[in-house]
Coordinates of C-alpha atoms in Angstrom, one line a residue:
M1 CA 65.2 84.7 92.1
V2 CA 61.7 84.4 90.6
K3 CA 59.9 87.6 91.5
I4 CA 58.1 90.4 89.6
S5 CA 60.9 92.9 90.3
N6 CA 64.5 92.7 89.1
L7 CA 65.2 94.7 92.4
M8 CA 67.4 97.0 90.3
L9 CA 70.5 95.0 91.1
W10 CA 72.5 97.3 88.9
L11 CA 72.3 100.1 91.4
W12 CA 75.5 98.9 93.1
V13 CA 77.3 99.6 89.8
T14 CA 75.9 103.1 89.4
A15 CA 73.3 105.1 91.4
T16 CA 72.8 107.7 88.7
M17 CA 71.3 105.6 86.0
T18 CA 67.5 105.0 85.6
V19 CA 65.2 102.8 83.5
Q20 CA 65.1 105.6 80.9
C21 CA 68.7 104.9 80.0
S22 CA 67.5 101.9 78.1
K23 CA 67.3 104.4 75.2
A24 CA 70.9 105.5 75.6
A25 CA 73.6 104.7 73.0
V26 CA 76.1 102.0 73.5
A27 CA 79.5 103.4 74.7
P28 CA 82.8 102.7 72.9
R29 CA 83.9 99.1 73.2
Q30 CA 86.0 98.5 76.3
V31 CA 86.0 94.7 76.7
A32 CA 86.0 91.8 74.3
A33 CA 82.8 90.2 75.5
L34 CA 80.5 89.5 78.5
F35 CA 79.6 86.0 79.7
V36 CA 76.7 86.1 82.2
F37 CA 75.9 83.2 84.6
G38 CA 73.0 83.6 87.0
D39 CA 69.3 83.5 87.9
S40 CA 66.3 85.5 87.1
L41 CA 68.0 88.8 88.2
V42 CA 70.0 88.5 84.9
D43 CA 68.0 86.0 82.8
V44 CA 67.3 87.6 79.3
G45 CA 65.0 84.8 78.0
N46 CA 66.7 81.4 78.5
N47 CA 63.7 80.1 80.3
N48 CA 61.5 81.0 77.3
F49 CA 63.0 77.9 75.7
L50 CA 62.7 75.6 78.7
S51 CA 59.8 73.7 80.2
S52 CA 59.6 75.9 83.2
L53 CA 57.0 77.7 85.4
A54 CA 59.6 80.5 85.9
K55 CA 59.0 82.6 82.8
A56 CA 58.7 86.4 82.2
N57 CA 57.7 86.6 78.6
Y58 CA 54.4 88.3 79.2
Y59 CA 53.2 91.6 80.6
P60 CA 53.7 93.4 82.9
Y61 CA 57.3 92.2 82.5
G62 CA 59.0 94.3 79.9
I63 CA 56.4 97.1 80.1
D64 CA 59.3 99.7 79.9
F65 CA 61.5 97.7 77.6
T66 CA 61.8 98.7 74.0
A67 CA 61.2 95.1 72.8
G68 CA 58.4 94.4 75.3
P69 CA 58.3 91.2 77.3
S70 CA 61.5 89.3 76.5
G71 CA 62.0 86.9 79.4
R72 CA 63.7 89.5 81.6
F73 CA 62.2 89.5 85.1
T74 CA 61.9 93.3 85.2
N75 CA 60.0 96.1 83.8
G76 CA 63.0 97.3 81.7
E77 CA 66.6 96.3 81.5
T78 CA 68.7 94.1 83.8
F79 CA 71.8 95.6 85.4
V80 CA 73.8 93.5 83.0
D81 CA 72.1 95.2 80.0
M82 CA 73.1 98.5 81.4
L83 CA 76.6 97.5 82.4
G84 CA 77.1 96.0 78.9
R85 CA 76.1 99.3 77.3
M86 CA 78.6 101.2 79.5
L87 CA 81.3 98.8 78.3
G88 CA 80.3 99.0 74.6
I89 CA 78.5 95.6 74.5
P90 CA 75.1 95.3 72.9
Y91 CA 72.3 93.2 74.4
L92 CA 73.6 89.6 74.9
P93 CA 71.7 86.7 73.3
A94 CA 70.2 84.0 75.4
F95 CA 72.2 80.8 75.3
A96 CA 69.0 78.7 74.8
D97 CA 67.9 80.7 71.7
P98 CA 68.5 78.5 68.7
T99 CA 69.9 81.5 66.8
T100 CA 72.7 82.0 69.3
V101 CA 75.3 80.4 67.1
G102 CA 78.3 81.4 65.0
T103 CA 79.5 85.0 65.1
R104 CA 76.5 86.0 67.2
V105 CA 78.3 84.7 70.3
L106 CA 81.3 87.0 69.8
N107 CA 79.9 89.8 72.0
G108 CA 79.3 87.2 74.7
V109 CA 76.4 85.0 75.8
N110 CA 73.9 85.1 78.6
Y111 CA 73.4 81.7 80.3
A112 CA 71.3 82.9 83.2
S113 CA 68.2 80.9 84.1
A114 CA 65.3 81.9 86.4
A115 CA 65.0 79.6 89.5
A116 CA 68.6 78.4 89.0
G117 CA 70.9 78.1 92.0
I118 CA 74.4 77.1 93.0
L119 CA 73.0 73.7 94.0
D120 CA 71.7 71.6 91.1
E121 CA 68.5 70.7 93.1
T122 CA 67.6 74.3 93.8
G123 CA 64.4 75.5 92.1
R124 CA 63.4 72.1 90.8
H125 CA 59.7 72.7 91.7
Y126 CA 59.7 75.2 88.9
G127 CA 60.7 72.7 86.3
Q128 CA 63.6 73.0 83.9
R129 CA 66.3 75.5 84.6
Y130 CA 70.0 75.7 84.0
S131 CA 71.8 75.4 87.3
L132 CA 75.2 76.9 87.9
S133 CA 77.0 73.7 86.9
Q134 CA 74.9 73.4 83.8
Q135 CA 75.6 77.0 82.8
V136 CA 79.3 76.4 83.1
E137 CA 79.0 73.3 81.0
N138 CA 77.0 75.2 78.4
F139 CA 79.9 77.7 78.2
Q140 CA 82.6 75.0 78.1
F141 CA 81.1 72.5 75.7
I142 CA 79.0 74.7 73.4
T143 CA 80.1 78.3 73.3
L144 CA 83.9 77.6 73.6
N145 CA 83.7 75.0 70.8
Q146 CA 81.9 77.6 68.6
L147 CA 84.5 80.2 69.4
R148 CA 87.3 77.7 68.4
T149 CA 85.8 77.6 64.9
I150 CA 86.1 81.4 64.6
M151 CA 89.5 82.1 66.0
N152 CA 92.8 80.3 66.7
G153 CA 94.1 79.3 70.1
A154 CA 96.2 82.4 70.7
N155 CA 93.5 84.7 69.7
L156 CA 90.9 82.9 71.8
S157 CA 93.1 83.1 74.8
Q158 CA 93.5 86.8 74.4
Y159 CA 89.8 87.2 73.8
L160 CA 88.8 85.3 76.9
A161 CA 91.4 87.2 79.0
K162 CA 89.8 90.5 77.9
S163 CA 86.3 89.3 78.5
I164 CA 84.3 89.6 81.7
A165 CA 82.4 86.8 83.5
I166 CA 79.5 88.0 85.6
L167 CA 78.0 85.6 88.2
V168 CA 74.8 86.3 90.1
F169 CA 73.8 83.3 92.3
G170 CA 72.6 82.4 95.7
S171 CA 69.2 84.0 96.1
N172 CA 67.3 80.9 94.9
D173 CA 69.4 78.6 97.1
Y174 CA 67.7 80.3 100.0
L175 CA 64.3 81.3 98.6
N176 CA 63.7 78.2 96.6
N177 CA 65.6 75.7 98.7
Y178 CA 66.7 76.4 102.3
L179 CA 63.6 78.5 103.1
L180 CA 61.2 75.9 101.7
P181 CA 61.3 73.1 104.2
S182 CA 58.1 71.6 102.8
L183 CA 59.9 70.8 99.5
Y184 CA 63.6 70.7 100.4
S185 CA 65.4 69.0 103.2
S186 CA 68.4 71.3 103.3
S187 CA 67.3 73.3 106.4
Y188 CA 66.9 70.0 108.4
I189 CA 70.4 68.8 107.4
Y190 CA 72.5 72.0 107.6
S191 CA 72.6 74.9 110.1
P192 CA 72.7 78.3 108.3
P193 CA 76.5 78.6 108.6
D194 CA 77.0 75.1 107.3
Y195 CA 74.6 75.6 104.4
A196 CA 76.5 78.8 103.5
N197 CA 79.8 76.9 103.5
L198 CA 78.3 74.2 101.3
L199 CA 77.2 76.9 98.8
L200 CA 80.6 78.6 98.9
N201 CA 82.4 75.3 98.3
R202 CA 80.3 74.5 95.3
Y203 CA 80.5 78.0 94.0
T204 CA 84.3 78.1 94.3
R205 CA 84.6 74.9 92.2
Q206 CA 82.7 76.4 89.3
I207 CA 84.4 79.8 89.4
L208 CA 87.8 78.0 89.3
A209 CA 86.5 75.9 86.4
L210 CA 85.7 79.1 84.4
Y211 CA 89.2 80.4 85.3
S212 CA 90.8 77.2 84.0
M213 CA 89.0 77.7 80.7
G214 CA 90.7 81.1 80.2
L215 CA 88.5 83.7 81.7
R216 CA 90.4 86.3 83.8
K217 CA 88.0 89.0 84.8
F218 CA 85.1 88.2 87.2
L219 CA 82.3 90.1 88.8
I220 CA 80.7 88.1 91.5
T221 CA 77.7 89.6 93.3
G222 CA 76.4 88.8 96.8
V223 CA 72.8 88.1 97.8
G224 CA 70.5 91.0 98.6
P225 CA 68.3 91.4 101.7
L226 CA 65.9 88.7 100.8
G227 CA 63.9 89.2 104.0
C228 CA 62.8 92.5 102.6
I229 CA 61.3 91.3 99.3
P230 CA 57.5 91.4 99.1
Y231 CA 57.2 87.6 99.1
E232 CA 58.9 87.3 102.5
R233 CA 57.2 90.4 104.0
A234 CA 53.8 89.0 103.1
S235 CA 54.6 85.6 104.7
G236 CA 53.4 86.8 108.2
Q237 CA 56.9 86.2 109.7
A238 CA 57.4 90.0 110.4
Q239 CA 55.2 92.9 111.6
P240 CA 53.6 94.9 108.8
G241 CA 56.0 97.1 107.0
R242 CA 59.0 95.3 108.4
C243 CA 61.5 92.9 106.9
V244 CA 61.9 89.3 108.0
D245 CA 65.1 89.7 110.2
Y246 CA 65.8 86.0 110.4
V247 CA 66.0 85.6 106.6
N248 CA 68.4 88.6 106.4
Q249 CA 70.5 87.3 109.2
I250 CA 71.2 83.9 107.8
L251 CA 72.6 85.5 104.6
G252 CA 75.5 87.0 106.5
T253 CA 77.8 83.9 106.5
F254 CA 77.3 83.5 102.7
N255 CA 77.9 87.1 101.8
E256 CA 80.9 87.5 104.1
G257 CA 82.3 84.2 102.9
L258 CA 81.9 85.3 99.3
R259 CA 83.7 88.5 100.0
S260 CA 86.5 86.6 101.6
L261 CA 86.6 84.1 98.7
V262 CA 87.0 87.0 96.2
T263 CA 89.9 88.3 98.3
Q264 CA 91.5 84.8 98.3
L265 CA 91.0 84.3 94.6
N266 CA 92.8 87.6 93.9
T267 CA 95.7 86.5 96.1
N268 CA 95.9 83.0 94.6
H269 CA 95.5 84.1 91.0
P270 CA 97.4 87.4 90.4
D271 CA 96.9 87.1 86.6
A272 CA 93.2 87.5 87.1
K273 CA 90.8 90.1 88.6
F274 CA 87.9 89.2 90.9
L275 CA 85.4 91.8 92.0
Y276 CA 82.8 91.4 94.7
G277 CA 79.5 93.2 94.2
N278 CA 77.9 94.2 97.6
T279 CA 74.3 93.7 96.6
Y280 CA 73.1 93.6 100.2
A281 CA 74.5 97.0 101.1
A282 CA 73.1 98.6 97.8
F283 CA 69.6 97.4 98.5
G284 CA 69.8 98.3 102.1
D285 CA 70.5 101.8 101.1
I286 CA 67.6 101.8 98.7
I287 CA 65.3 100.5 101.4
N288 CA 66.6 103.0 104.0
S289 CA 66.9 106.0 101.7
P290 CA 64.3 105.6 98.9
A291 CA 64.1 109.3 98.2
T292 CA 67.7 109.2 97.1
Y293 CA 66.6 107.0 94.2
G294 CA 63.5 109.0 93.3
K295 CA 60.9 107.0 95.3

């Protein structure tokens, strides 16, 4: 999702951390690595290396980040940065950075790309971006091949099984596809439930592909209340100070379907662990009770 705010997606992980914890020390190591797939909510600079209008390598992005503007679509850290530190993982390198090679990939890699979606066509009006399928291919054909030169098959299998894959997708498939009928035909072809099912089917295919490559721990986040972001609230579709209810309502099928998918994946693959992140509820709480979060 290409917006000025990261929307503090990490709050569903912990409601006690603040931007200031970007100065905190990395905790003792608890996992082998993190592999992050997603959009601008977790992009750490991949789009800096792409021909894209969706970039965040300038102020005010990064105004509270120790390294300044880095390509993160937020004032400070992303929730993955914070989660990584809690798990003993330092900041992950962006896949597209030419220096992300060799032993630098051992802590994991961030493949996320602003404007990316589950569907390959999502966000095309921004220019180049790594869609979900391309991010999975980048992991499969580039990163895994590099890891095979560092460790043998048995060690690689153990390493992948002890790593965590984080997937943050869906926002752009609505904001920069379904809700842009002037540029995309999806809303003419699919009803909201049918579109959600299309997204879930494509998403499932890529999640299972990552599982087949050896990953066994997955964090899969839902979509937040997009009707409440400034872009939608300024569209004139809602009364001043109110969210766009229609936008929030059409997300229900996708989020509930994703939650059900996670349950099904856990049932069908007992050797793996799939966790659903309820982003919608987390942000709903922030919107309804801002004082709880210091605002």
